[in-house]
Structure formats: structure tokens, C-alpha cells
Amino acid sequence: MLLRASAQRLARLAAASASRRHGALPRASLSHAAKSRKTLVPALQLLAYANRSLSTTSEGVRHEFQAETRQLLDIVTHSIYTDKEVFVRELISNASDALEKLRHVQATGQSVADPELEPKIVITTNEADNTLTIMDTGLGMSKDELIANLGTIARSGSKAFLEQLKEKSPSETGDALTGIIGKFGVGFYSAFMVADKVEVFSQSASGGQCHVWSSDGSGSYEIAETADVARGSKIVIHLKDSCKDYASAARVEAIIRRYSNFVSFPIVLNGETVNTVQALWTKSEGEVSDDEYTEFYKFIANAFDEPAYRLIFKADAPIELKTLFFIGSSHSEKFGYARLEPGVSLYSRKVLIERNSPDILPDWLRFVRGVVDSEDLPLSLSREKMQDSRLILKIKDVLTRRIIRFLEQQATKDAEKFEKFFHEFGQFIKEGICTDFQNKNALAKLLRYESSQLEAGKHTTLDEYVSRAAPEQSELYYLCAPSRAIAEASPYFEAFKKTNKEVLFVYHPIDDFVMTNVGEFNGRKVVSAENAKIDVEDAGETADRKLSEDDKQLFGAWLKLTLEDSVKEVKFTTRLSESPAIISEFESASIRKMMAMVNDRTGQDAGGLNKHVMEINPNHRIIVDLNALRQVNNALAEKVARQIYTNATVAAGLVDDGRTLLTGLNDILGELLEQSLSKQSAA
């Protein structure tokens, strides 16, 4: 065991120290020797107490557990915890609490036994004996306290409470059990999940006789006097054969690092301090350097990059919260790897409750890494979950709004740095707009897009767009295209170019969903340029060739009949100047694909999704010539009309596979070549 090994090491140190007394000690070693004696004496005292605890113990007095205690012990052992390993966390938490209580007692000026003992938690594994020992130098317990704390549920009405559980269904019982945590300290009993027998050696800080409490968890316990032990408590867990792995140092160390790495007191496992990383969220920002924060980020996020942003946030409502959040420099989702898991862990008093909790932040904030800690969390009996769903939602809301406000502040503070952030993490902001209705308006302020009024590569915000718009403009326009060049060449941009109205260029399919979900911004309706109603001065007055009003009526009827399988309505428009026709009043390509997938899964027919409104430019030479062609060669005119419609669907992004266009194009080319050759032959 650790204590015996330490005895040997300390004996060697003492012998070496004695041998050096016969010779001259170098001047530089004097202060070091003084420090060594100061630390050596308490260590030897602690070791002596621990060794004496192994000596003969008086005959124990047998006690029966109270009936409700036996019931609770059975519940804890078989029903409460989802993972047996948490018993280590529970016992370490109890040890930390005992040390914290001792600290408060000493702060009030009260005297305690062995005041020179270092506050720490010592854990020893022994695979040969199949035991795990957890010792603290905390407050300790007297005989009466051992009985009160470990042998009974010391609260009136508890028996009636547990009797009620018998009368409820399993689901109701689970809900009822969540209330116990505030009334009973059940963490100690978790040791019986893995133990055949548990022994607790303890001496109260107020002094007096030392006692040992022992039980196999079956229904009774014994308390006996024992030789002096160090102030505090030592729990010896005799492990079941099925739980031998908890006598492994590696196994226990992994559990400590997972759950108790930030406990305030040193945790020494087999002579080595395990918890070397400090809980930086409990310190003021001025006490911690940037390098320390960076190393902490890399530790909790298992990351190699540098954090781009750091947010330290404390709140008193709805409960006391301490948070430390980081946003990295990059993320893995953009490379096509698996979806990021939530990255914020929940702690209570620096003890892990839930790693990477999905309940603390909304899913779209899964790129945030960090911790949330509170001493006031209403935890389930197993201390593995928060039990108040309404409070969870309030905490999520408070933290989400605080992160959004932080990002707004950073965007103002350093616009260039924020642009880099948005380039890297913008997809998550857009996802938030589509999924978080409550915060979509605040998130919309974080969007960054190129604009027709700015040079390529520069981005603008929706607020800046509104500030440049004419007061009478009631709409905010955007155009979705694969690139700026394609957007500027789009027939849907022609009217905006003519009227000098600003259009935001958005380049990703998700942006259609984003803008649809934004809906309205600062009193202006968000509208796709593809479906905008723009009043443009009719260019027909200056056109050399154009359709007359009679021609429009006849041509429109003919075109609708020719394209009746694809077009539900034909309109004439003045918004076009360089294109013969466009498709309008249609679902965007991204929304259309989504609806098609839904129809495929449900087996429904897309039906009217394939019929569109077609707007015609009556002053375009192709339209004027097509009207003339239909009167002399209707068959060829119909082929040209279908090709004009096809070209319009391509411009609208409605064609998934361009190879479907080849047949129509080849057919027209073939007929034109044939007619040309016929004319030459006739000539």
C-alpha cells in the first residue's frame, strides 16, 4: 500500500538526513533542508496515524440499518447509477467536502486536531488485496456522526417518503427519486455497487476516540474503537470479484481525470498527484495568463489549434453560474468529417456531472468548447443529470443570448477578425437562424454577404444594407448563385442593375433557407431577386422591333399551349433587357430539392411543382423572330419555344442534370442545318 511504501521512502530520507548531520551541509542547501523538515514532520505524522489504524481494533458493536436506510441502499446499489465507476467520483466529492468544511472551521478560529496535516485526498490501489482506499485529512467523524451519517437517514419523514415509492410505478418512482438528492447524502452508498465490504476509519477534527465503521451492505453495520488514525476519514473498499478492475491504478486514474480533475485539493494516487490542471473558471481573468487559457482550451477540447475567442461569464440568475467558453480557430465538419459533438461540460462544485452535455447549449452552438459550473444545480439522485427541465431551458437561454451578444461585440471590436470567424463558422450561425426561432433576429445581425454595391471580396451586414437603402424601399433583396460572376450575369439581376438597387449575393444553397427564415429585417421584407416585383421603365418605346399588343395576345396564347406540360402561365414583363425569358414564382432550387426528397420518402407525386410561370421580354429579338417563325414553320417554332423555356429553367437553377438538354439542342441544330442545306441546294 501507499502508506507502507511511503514509510520506507521517508525512513530512507530520515536516515540520509541523519548521516548528513555528521558532515558540513552546503550553505545553499540550508533553506532546502529547513523546508524538507517542515514537510517531513507532517508527512511522518500522517503516516504514523495511518499505520496505527492498521493495528488491533476492539470488538465491534453490531447495529441494524434503519428500514428506510436499507431500502435506500438497495435502490442506490441496483437502480440509481448508470455507470458503476461514478462511485469514485462520489467518494472523492465527499472527501473534498470534508476538507472544505475543515477549512471553514479553521477560518473561524476553532482549534482542530492535527492542524499541521496537509489538506489532501490520498488514494491507494492494491491489486493483490483487491482493495481501493480513499483517505482525506478533512473534518472526520465521531462515533455518533458515523451512526448518524452512514447508518441512518437523519431526517424526519424519510421513512414515509420511501414507503410511497413502493406504491408507485417504475416511471413515477424515478421521478420521485430525483427529489432525494436535496434531502439525503447518498453518494457514500454508491461504494456498495462494487464492494463486498466497506470500512470507514475516522477521527473527528474535534479530537476524541477513533472509530471504524464497517458493513457488507446486507442490512447491518458494526462500529468499533480503533487505534489512533489521522484526522479525517479513510474508506477501505474490499472489491467484488467482478469489480477487480477498480484496484488498477490506471483505471482509477482515468476516472479521476474524467470526473474529479478540477477538485480544489490535491488528489494523490499511489504517491503521484493526478489533478494538476486548475479550474480556471473559478479565478478572476486577471489572475490567469493568455498562455494558461490556451493550454486549458487544448486540454478540455482535446485540440491542437489556438482559440480564436474566449468568453468568461458569470451569472446569478436563474441560478449562480460560472462559465468559461472557447471558440477555436477551425473545425472538422468543413472537411466532411462526422458532425461535431456538443463541446461544453457541466460541473457542480468543480466535479464533472455530464461531459459534453447536449442540454446546456443549442445544437447549432456545438462548435463552442468549455465548462459551466454551478453550486446550485438541482441534480438527479445519481448526480449525472440536472432534474429541472424548466431550469435547464432557462440556463440554455441565458447562455445562448450571452454568446450571441459576445459575438456582436467582437464584430464591432475587430471586424476583420470577425470576418475570419464567420468564414470559418458561418454555417453554424446560419443553422441557428434556421433552427432557433427565438434568436434568429439577433443571429441575422451576424450574417456577412457580398453586395452588388461593393467590390468583389468585400462583405456587408444586413444593418449596413438597410442603412444604404432608400427610405421608401420596403424590401431587402438577395440573389442565390454559385458565384458572383454568375449572379451578375443572371437575368434576375437585370432589373436591379437598371434601377441601381442593391442586391446581396449569397453563394451557398443553405442561404436560401437562411433568408427565408429571416423573413423580415428591421421592418423590411427579405425577398429573393428571382421573385421580386421591380418596376422598370418600359424599353419598348425605344426598341427597333417589338411585339404589338395584338401580337402579345396571340403569341402568349400560342406559347402557353405549346408549353402546357411545363408552364401554367405566360406573362409579359418589362424587367428584362438582355434575356428573352425567365421563370418566376418558383421555389428555390434548395427548397425544391428538399420537397422532392420528402415526396420520394412519402411516395407522393410532386405534381404542380414542375409547372412554372414564364415571363417574356416582348422586345427581345428572339421573341420577335419566334413570333414570325411560328407563322411560317410552326414545328420548328415549337422546338425553339421549348428551348427558350429550358434555357430559362437553367437560369433559375431548376435543372439538376444538364445532360437532359442535349436532345432538344441537337434536334434544333439538325433541323436548322437541314433547312440551310435545302436553301443552298435550291439556290
XYZ file of C-alpha atoms in Angstrom:
683
model
C 0.000 0.000 0.000
C 0.939 3.645 -0.467
C 1.355 4.243 3.243
C 3.848 1.392 3.748
C 5.819 2.405 0.640
C 5.848 5.983 1.864
C 7.130 4.789 5.244
C 10.099 3.166 3.573
C 10.845 6.254 1.478
C 10.528 8.562 4.453
C 12.731 6.283 6.578
C 15.418 6.469 3.899
C 15.089 10.243 3.807
C 15.380 10.411 7.607
C 18.466 8.164 7.585
C 20.071 10.222 4.853
C 19.292 13.386 6.771
C 20.869 11.939 9.927
C 24.005 10.868 8.064
C 24.442 14.366 6.672
C 24.483 15.769 10.180
C 27.995 14.324 10.616
C 29.306 16.421 7.736
C 29.103 20.055 6.760
C 25.922 20.975 4.892
C 26.498 23.316 1.949
C 25.210 26.837 2.540
C 22.905 26.645 -0.494
C 21.193 23.572 0.978
C 20.276 25.110 4.328
C 16.971 26.634 3.255
C 16.054 23.491 1.308
C 16.756 21.347 4.367
C 14.578 23.579 6.516
C 11.716 23.248 4.036
C 12.207 19.491 3.912
C 11.906 19.223 7.693
C 8.696 21.267 7.622
C 7.085 18.944 5.092
C 8.650 15.787 6.506
C 7.209 16.114 10.017
C 3.500 16.316 8.984
C 4.046 13.513 6.469
C 5.595 11.274 9.136
C 2.730 12.084 11.497
C 0.141 11.235 8.826
C 1.996 8.014 8.075
C 2.184 7.087 11.740
C -1.534 7.624 12.185
C -2.277 5.549 9.095
C -0.037 2.715 10.299
C -1.625 2.746 13.761
C -5.038 2.416 12.125
C -3.895 -0.965 10.874
C -3.308 -2.205 14.414
C -5.715 -4.193 16.549
C -9.270 -2.907 16.653
C -11.639 -3.523 19.578
C -14.594 -5.847 19.143
C -17.300 -4.116 17.155
C -20.873 -3.430 18.232
C -23.431 -4.576 15.692
C -26.176 -2.192 14.570
C -29.089 -2.716 12.228
C -29.654 -0.255 9.440
C -32.919 1.591 9.744
C -35.524 0.106 7.445
C -35.553 3.136 5.159
C -31.768 3.120 5.007
C -31.792 -0.499 3.826
C -34.335 0.432 1.163
C -32.273 3.383 0.009
C -29.101 1.303 -0.001
C -30.781 -1.265 -2.216
C -32.022 1.459 -4.580
C -28.608 3.090 -4.823
C -26.829 -0.228 -5.343
C -29.111 -1.535 -8.071
C -31.139 1.277 -9.642
C -29.696 4.763 -9.461
C -26.398 4.926 -11.311
C -25.951 4.160 -14.988
C -22.222 3.522 -14.574
C -20.546 1.929 -11.572
C -17.355 3.956 -11.968
C -19.046 7.080 -10.589
C -18.596 5.722 -7.052
C -15.016 7.061 -7.261
C -16.358 10.499 -8.137
C -18.854 10.372 -5.270
C -16.296 9.386 -2.641
C -13.792 11.979 -3.854
C -16.539 14.611 -3.714
C -17.331 13.605 -0.133
C -13.633 13.824 0.743
C -13.390 17.266 -0.859
C -16.464 18.417 1.084
C -14.878 17.208 4.338
C -11.726 19.182 3.568
C -13.731 22.260 2.634
C -15.697 22.066 5.886
C -12.464 21.785 7.844
C -11.155 24.873 6.071
C -14.218 26.830 7.203
C -13.871 25.572 10.784
C -10.256 26.704 10.870
C -11.198 30.053 9.340
C -13.478 30.738 12.317
C -10.553 30.280 14.685
C -11.660 26.968 16.172
C -8.945 24.526 17.149
C -8.733 21.196 15.335
C -6.760 18.031 15.879
C -3.501 17.736 13.950
C -3.670 21.264 12.439
C -0.346 20.735 10.648
C -1.727 17.997 8.367
C -1.770 18.955 4.688
C -5.286 19.081 3.209
C -5.350 16.412 0.521
C -7.014 13.261 -0.746
C -4.856 10.139 -0.851
C -5.948 7.163 -2.951
C -4.228 3.794 -2.883
C -4.875 0.808 -5.139
C -3.864 -2.708 -4.162
C -4.441 -5.370 -6.793
C -3.005 -8.097 -4.548
C -5.546 -7.434 -1.782
C -8.239 -6.361 -4.268
C -8.850 -3.130 -2.358
C -9.212 0.557 -3.092
C -8.540 3.054 -0.302
C -9.620 6.692 -0.325
C -8.357 8.836 2.550
C -8.784 12.528 3.359
C -7.443 14.788 6.086
C -10.728 16.607 6.451
C -13.282 17.130 9.192
C -13.656 13.463 10.138
C -16.485 11.921 12.172
C -17.091 10.861 15.746
C -18.902 7.644 16.666
C -22.263 9.407 16.823
C -21.610 11.084 13.481
C -20.700 7.745 11.882
C -24.030 6.335 13.043
C -25.968 9.436 12.011
C -24.311 9.884 8.622
C -23.721 6.299 7.500
C -26.228 4.219 9.450
C -29.397 6.275 9.234
C -31.204 8.721 7.057
C -31.181 11.570 9.503
C -34.338 13.394 8.532
C -37.901 13.116 9.731
C -40.452 11.911 7.238
C -37.928 9.955 5.176
C -39.431 6.591 6.013
C -42.837 7.723 4.794
C -41.241 9.062 1.615
C -39.601 5.730 0.814
C -42.781 3.834 1.664
C -44.567 5.890 -1.000
C -42.090 4.702 -3.627
C -43.328 1.137 -3.203
C -46.821 2.190 -4.248
C -45.745 3.903 -7.468
C -44.952 2.666 -10.941
C -41.289 2.457 -12.031
C -41.586 5.656 -14.067
C -43.177 7.507 -11.169
C -40.554 6.116 -8.818
C -37.806 7.536 -10.999
C -39.385 10.999 -10.791
C -39.784 10.713 -7.026
C -36.190 9.644 -6.516
C -34.915 12.842 -8.105
C -36.129 14.682 -5.023
C -33.963 12.709 -2.616
C -30.731 14.401 -3.577
C -31.617 17.550 -1.710
C -32.568 15.611 1.403
C -30.098 12.754 1.780
C -26.375 12.312 1.151
C -26.457 9.060 -0.805
C -23.103 9.274 -2.580
C -21.314 7.171 0.039
C -23.636 4.225 -0.554
C -22.522 4.034 -4.196
C -19.428 2.190 -2.925
C -21.597 -0.879 -2.350
C -22.103 -1.208 -6.108
C -18.551 -2.561 -6.312
C -17.781 -3.683 -2.748
C -18.225 -6.864 -0.743
C -17.324 -4.845 2.322
C -16.669 -1.207 3.145
C -14.667 0.054 6.126
C -14.557 3.674 7.250
C -11.811 4.682 9.699
C -12.385 8.164 11.073
C -11.272 10.662 13.681
C -13.182 13.866 14.227
C -11.359 17.168 13.929
C -12.540 17.906 17.456
C -10.404 15.009 18.704
C -11.505 12.088 20.864
C -11.587 8.349 20.270
C -11.110 6.984 16.747
C -13.651 4.526 15.346
C -14.115 2.214 12.404
C -17.477 1.678 10.713
C -17.840 -1.459 8.575
C -20.612 -3.145 6.617
C -21.206 -5.570 3.781
C -24.331 -3.648 2.805
C -26.681 -6.501 3.631
C -28.627 -4.872 6.450
C -26.316 -4.201 9.362
C -23.062 -2.481 10.243
C -20.523 -2.565 13.046
C -18.758 0.228 14.869
C -15.670 -0.374 16.932
C -12.961 1.630 18.595
C -9.637 1.543 16.848
C -6.134 2.793 17.413
C -5.447 6.415 16.604
C -5.904 7.323 12.958
C -5.128 10.594 11.292
C -7.700 13.332 11.491
C -10.198 12.793 8.719
C -11.581 9.626 7.162
C -10.189 6.626 5.360
C -12.509 4.408 3.323
C -11.260 0.921 2.502
C -13.293 -0.747 -0.248
C -12.972 -4.521 -0.493
C -13.905 -5.048 -4.120
C -16.160 -7.732 -5.522
C -14.508 -10.245 -7.821
C -16.492 -8.781 -10.715
C -15.101 -5.315 -9.973
C -11.400 -6.083 -9.634
C -10.505 -3.552 -12.309
C -11.100 -0.746 -9.781
C -7.973 -1.941 -7.955
C -5.995 -0.934 -11.051
C -4.174 2.383 -10.777
C -4.664 3.107 -14.486
C -8.413 2.546 -14.241
C -8.796 4.748 -11.183
C -6.596 7.479 -12.655
C -8.760 7.604 -15.782
C -11.878 8.009 -13.635
C -10.271 10.772 -11.573
C -9.249 12.671 -14.701
C -12.712 12.267 -16.177
C -14.783 13.410 -13.210
C -12.627 14.986 -10.495
C -9.722 16.620 -12.306
C -10.620 20.084 -11.003
C -11.266 19.274 -7.334
C -9.773 22.025 -5.150
C -7.497 19.744 -3.148
C -4.604 17.556 -4.317
C -5.590 14.008 -5.245
C -2.590 11.746 -4.727
C -2.828 8.324 -6.361
C -0.151 5.867 -5.278
C 2.205 8.730 -4.487
C 1.588 10.811 -7.641
C -0.621 13.912 -7.779
C -3.212 13.384 -10.503
C -5.228 16.609 -10.673
C -2.613 19.067 -11.879
C -4.904 21.237 -14.077
C -6.560 24.133 -12.274
C -10.214 25.095 -12.612
C -9.529 28.397 -14.358
C -13.203 29.356 -14.499
C -13.136 29.902 -10.720
C -10.373 32.506 -10.991
C -10.648 36.145 -11.989
C -9.457 36.856 -15.522
C -6.585 38.979 -14.258
C -5.121 36.029 -12.369
C -4.718 33.872 -15.481
C -2.385 34.451 -18.423
C -3.324 34.006 -22.079
C -0.960 31.051 -22.305
C -2.693 29.357 -19.371
C -6.074 29.855 -21.008
C -4.732 28.448 -24.276
C -3.361 25.348 -22.577
C -6.631 24.897 -20.716
C -8.568 25.118 -24.001
C -6.351 22.491 -25.580
C -6.832 20.254 -22.537
C -10.633 20.366 -22.309
C -11.221 20.422 -26.087
C -8.526 17.869 -26.898
C -7.457 20.381 -29.542
C -4.233 21.461 -31.182
C -5.287 24.837 -32.585
C -5.296 28.189 -30.823
C -8.603 29.577 -29.513
C -9.907 32.476 -31.585
C -12.226 33.772 -28.869
C -12.579 33.367 -25.110
C -15.695 34.236 -23.115
C -15.756 34.307 -19.317
C -19.256 34.749 -17.992
C -20.771 34.696 -14.511
C -24.459 34.952 -13.723
C -26.682 34.954 -10.648
C -29.983 34.201 -12.374
C -31.734 31.875 -12.882
C -29.041 30.298 -10.674
C -25.423 31.057 -9.864
C -23.294 30.108 -12.882
C -19.615 30.276 -13.749
C -18.719 29.655 -17.371
C -15.601 29.597 -19.483
C -16.186 29.238 -23.220
C -13.770 28.995 -26.133
C -14.170 29.160 -29.903
C -11.346 27.506 -31.789
C -9.634 28.623 -34.970
C -11.151 25.874 -37.109
C -13.463 22.869 -37.021
C -13.635 19.442 -38.627
C -17.156 19.473 -40.101
C -16.000 21.554 -43.051
C -13.726 18.713 -44.132
C -16.658 16.323 -44.354
C -15.916 14.563 -41.090
C -18.616 13.493 -38.673
C -20.903 16.069 -37.127
C -19.353 17.819 -34.134
C -20.492 16.644 -30.724
C -21.538 19.185 -28.064
C -18.402 20.623 -26.501
C -19.480 22.114 -23.164
C -19.313 20.032 -19.986
C -21.406 20.529 -16.874
C -19.757 20.725 -13.458
C -21.094 21.168 -9.948
C -18.546 22.458 -7.438
C -15.776 21.583 -9.906
C -16.921 17.939 -10.132
C -17.981 16.676 -13.556
C -21.687 15.934 -13.807
C -22.053 15.476 -17.556
C -19.323 15.551 -20.169
C -20.209 17.333 -23.425
C -23.777 17.908 -22.297
C -26.363 18.275 -25.092
C -28.644 20.290 -22.791
C -26.521 23.346 -21.982
C -26.385 24.996 -25.425
C -28.491 24.566 -28.584
C -27.110 22.188 -31.178
C -26.060 24.966 -33.559
C -23.539 26.133 -30.916
C -21.792 22.761 -30.896
C -18.580 24.463 -32.055
C -18.230 26.133 -28.626
C -15.936 24.409 -26.126
C -15.817 24.994 -22.383
C -17.340 24.416 -18.969
C -20.381 25.502 -16.986
C -20.169 25.188 -13.208
C -22.748 25.856 -10.518
C -23.086 25.062 -6.847
C -26.871 25.343 -7.053
C -27.703 22.784 -9.718
C -30.759 20.652 -8.901
C -29.202 17.294 -9.724
C -30.757 13.888 -10.079
C -30.048 11.345 -7.367
C -27.194 9.868 -9.391
C -25.728 13.372 -9.933
C -25.485 12.566 -13.630
C -28.179 14.964 -14.913
C -29.989 18.150 -13.988
C -33.513 17.309 -12.925
C -35.443 20.556 -13.511
C -36.274 20.732 -17.221
C -37.634 24.274 -16.998
C -34.475 25.470 -15.300
C -32.372 23.735 -17.954
C -34.198 25.686 -20.657
C -33.663 28.942 -18.771
C -29.944 28.254 -18.390
C -29.683 27.385 -22.090
C -31.483 30.605 -22.999
C -29.256 32.779 -20.780
C -26.036 31.249 -22.087
C -27.133 31.333 -25.741
C -28.089 35.000 -25.616
C -24.824 35.824 -23.853
C -22.750 34.103 -26.555
C -24.662 35.903 -29.323
C -24.127 39.248 -27.585
C -20.435 38.433 -27.216
C -20.145 37.743 -30.960
C -21.902 41.031 -31.739
C -19.392 42.841 -29.534
C -16.460 41.116 -31.215
C -17.802 42.013 -34.664
C -17.779 45.677 -33.657
C -14.466 45.491 -31.822
C -12.466 43.833 -34.614
C -14.399 43.491 -37.879
C -11.539 41.829 -39.756
C -11.090 39.135 -37.114
C -14.832 38.530 -37.008
C -14.928 38.119 -40.793
C -12.382 35.327 -40.446
C -14.559 33.770 -37.754
C -17.652 33.999 -39.955
C -15.814 32.499 -42.911
C -14.921 29.529 -40.706
C -18.024 29.156 -38.540
C -20.718 30.977 -40.525
C -22.501 27.730 -41.359
C -23.344 27.297 -37.661
C -24.760 30.828 -37.439
C -26.907 30.091 -40.492
C -28.035 26.811 -38.951
C -29.047 28.740 -35.848
C -31.212 31.099 -37.900
C -32.990 28.102 -39.421
C -33.496 26.215 -36.145
C -33.541 28.759 -33.300
C -36.615 30.906 -33.892
C -36.191 32.776 -30.615
C -32.734 34.085 -31.533
C -32.919 34.308 -35.334
C -33.226 38.109 -35.417
C -30.125 38.568 -33.275
C -28.250 35.993 -35.349
C -29.245 37.734 -38.587
C -27.123 40.699 -37.484
C -24.063 38.433 -37.643
C -24.546 37.461 -41.309
C -21.954 38.618 -43.827
C -22.528 38.630 -47.619
C -21.120 40.219 -50.754
C -23.163 43.024 -52.296
C -23.785 44.366 -55.781
C -22.829 47.799 -54.412
C -19.420 46.663 -53.146
C -16.404 45.343 -54.957
C -15.809 41.601 -55.093
C -14.450 40.098 -51.895
C -15.900 42.719 -49.565
C -18.782 41.797 -47.292
C -21.617 43.710 -45.726
C -24.129 43.191 -42.938
C -27.899 43.391 -43.178
C -27.791 46.509 -40.998
C -25.393 48.178 -43.434
C -27.624 47.204 -46.375
C -30.616 48.848 -44.690
C -28.609 51.996 -43.956
C -27.834 52.390 -47.697
C -31.362 51.649 -48.939
C -33.783 54.406 -49.904
C -36.296 55.171 -47.130
C -39.200 54.141 -49.358
C -37.643 50.744 -50.158
C -39.646 48.186 -48.205
C -37.735 45.076 -49.264
C -34.243 43.654 -48.819
C -33.140 41.731 -51.914
C -30.790 38.793 -52.299
C -29.779 36.542 -55.189
C -28.533 32.997 -54.745
C -25.930 31.886 -57.291
C -22.803 29.706 -57.301
C -20.529 32.729 -57.808
C -20.549 36.497 -58.214
C -19.934 36.239 -61.960
C -22.967 34.007 -62.422
C -25.072 36.268 -60.201
C -24.164 39.377 -62.197
C -24.929 37.553 -65.468
C -28.262 36.278 -64.172
C -31.397 37.555 -65.925
C -32.866 38.103 -62.463
C -30.220 40.746 -61.790
C -31.004 42.794 -64.903
C -33.786 44.852 -63.336
C -31.680 45.677 -60.272
C -28.792 46.712 -62.467
C -31.060 49.030 -64.445
C -32.595 50.584 -61.313
C -29.365 50.586 -59.276
C -30.995 48.692 -56.427
C -28.652 46.806 -54.103
C -28.716 43.012 -54.062
C -26.924 40.702 -51.650
C -25.105 37.862 -53.394
C -25.345 34.570 -51.487
C -23.394 31.597 -52.747
C -24.497 28.527 -50.773
C -27.732 26.532 -51.064
C -28.368 26.874 -47.313
C -28.566 30.650 -47.766
C -31.968 30.247 -49.415
C -33.243 28.636 -46.220
C -31.478 31.260 -44.132
C -33.048 34.217 -45.921
C -36.443 32.531 -45.979
C -36.220 32.052 -42.215
C -35.040 35.604 -41.588
C -38.209 36.709 -43.376
C -38.047 40.317 -42.256
C -35.218 42.510 -41.042
C -35.589 45.963 -39.500
C -39.046 46.339 -40.987
C -38.025 45.260 -44.481
C -39.233 42.042 -46.040
C -36.427 39.772 -47.239
C -37.136 38.818 -50.867
C -35.317 36.728 -53.446
C -34.431 38.667 -56.590
C -35.904 35.773 -58.551
C -39.371 36.608 -57.235
C -39.045 40.371 -56.781
C -41.598 42.733 -58.288
C -39.415 45.506 -59.708
C -40.959 48.369 -61.669
C -38.729 49.140 -64.656
C -39.369 51.720 -67.350
C -40.679 50.005 -70.485
C -37.915 49.867 -73.070
C -40.441 49.184 -75.803
C -40.687 52.829 -76.752
C -37.096 52.817 -77.991
C -36.965 49.260 -79.337
C -36.490 48.880 -83.106
C -38.613 45.719 -83.197
C -41.265 44.710 -80.716
C -44.494 42.799 -80.392
C -47.661 44.801 -80.773
C -50.441 44.408 -78.225
C -52.310 42.118 -80.640
C -49.136 40.086 -81.225
C -48.667 39.734 -77.466
C -52.129 38.303 -77.010
C -51.808 35.798 -79.857
C -48.187 34.860 -79.125
C -48.882 34.433 -75.409
C -51.780 32.063 -76.077
C -49.704 30.040 -78.562
C -46.721 29.805 -76.200
C -48.860 28.659 -73.266
C -50.459 25.969 -75.427
C -47.057 24.867 -76.741
C -45.598 24.593 -73.225
C -48.752 23.442 -71.424
C -46.945 20.466 -69.868
C -44.422 22.765 -68.167
C -45.920 26.248 -67.888
C -49.064 27.238 -66.033
C -48.990 30.920 -67.040
C -47.252 33.227 -69.551
C -46.678 36.881 -68.677
C -45.026 39.778 -70.488
C -42.552 41.803 -68.427
C -40.523 44.995 -68.649
C -37.914 43.858 -66.080
C -35.769 42.113 -68.737
C -33.405 43.863 -71.119
C -30.840 41.265 -72.191
C -32.738 37.976 -71.790
C -35.751 36.716 -73.745
C -37.485 34.985 -70.835
C -37.281 33.940 -67.193
C -39.103 31.627 -64.833
C -40.790 33.351 -61.877
C -42.840 32.453 -58.813
C -40.979 29.215 -58.253
C -39.425 27.508 -55.262
C -35.684 27.945 -54.991
C -33.519 25.044 -56.074
C -32.600 24.105 -52.497
C -36.202 24.143 -51.279
C -37.336 22.277 -54.359
C -34.787 19.533 -53.732
C -35.910 19.234 -50.135
C -39.553 18.899 -51.166
C -38.594 16.322 -53.777
C -36.833 14.247 -51.119
C -39.896 14.441 -48.887
C -42.098 13.330 -51.767
C -39.767 10.436 -52.526
C -39.873 9.247 -48.926
C -43.636 9.551 -48.608
C -44.364 8.186 -52.062
C -46.290 11.329 -53.034
C -46.312 12.853 -56.506
C -44.618 16.231 -56.816
C -47.455 17.271 -59.099
C -47.615 21.026 -59.616
C -44.033 21.524 -58.519
C -42.938 21.136 -62.168
C -45.229 23.828 -63.627
C -43.978 27.408 -63.600
C -44.836 30.972 -64.519
C -42.866 32.158 -67.565
C -42.184 35.875 -68.071
C -41.426 37.041 -71.622
C -39.495 40.074 -72.840
C -41.645 41.274 -75.783
C -38.861 43.495 -77.079
C -36.183 40.839 -77.373
C -35.219 39.919 -80.935
C -35.523 36.173 -80.266
C -39.141 36.595 -79.121
C -39.989 38.890 -82.041
C -38.413 36.441 -84.527
C -40.087 33.448 -82.860
C -43.468 35.102 -83.307
C -42.704 35.465 -87.008
C -41.364 31.886 -87.294
C -44.487 30.284 -85.787
C -46.500 31.668 -88.666
C -44.318 30.046 -91.351
C -42.828 26.958 -89.631
C -44.812 26.058 -86.540
C -42.933 22.778 -85.944
C -39.553 24.484 -85.687
C -41.078 27.372 -83.710
C -42.353 24.900 -81.091
C -38.870 23.400 -80.749
C -37.348 26.858 -80.282
C -40.039 27.768 -77.736
C -39.233 24.655 -75.700
C -35.531 25.527 -75.832
C -36.223 29.081 -74.616
C -38.171 27.581 -71.703
C -35.326 25.148 -70.987
C -32.776 27.965 -71.013
C -34.947 29.875 -68.529
C -35.087 26.882 -66.182
C -31.291 26.637 -66.321
C -31.018 30.305 -65.331
C -33.442 29.634 -62.476
C -31.359 26.732 -61.196
C -34.140 24.259 -61.875
C -32.104 21.838 -63.986
C -30.334 19.187 -61.944
C -28.581 17.465 -64.832
C -27.545 19.495 -67.894
C -27.250 16.344 -69.999
C -31.042 16.294 -70.312
C -30.808 19.415 -72.502
C -28.742 17.821 -75.239
C -31.581 16.079 -77.066
C -33.524 19.296 -77.668
C -30.430 21.224 -78.705
C -29.337 18.534 -81.148
C -32.830 18.356 -82.605
C -32.881 22.110 -83.317
C -29.353 22.071 -84.748
C -30.247 19.184 -87.027
C -33.320 20.911 -88.407
C -31.523 24.243 -88.904
C -28.697 22.510 -90.788
C -31.189 20.638 -92.934
C -33.053 23.822 -93.840
C -29.814 25.657 -94.592
C -28.636 22.890 -96.932
C -32.043 22.789 -98.625
C -31.869 26.512 -99.335
C -28.372 26.176 -100.766
C -29.476 23.283 -102.971
C -32.461 25.244 -104.205
C -30.207 28.161 -104.994
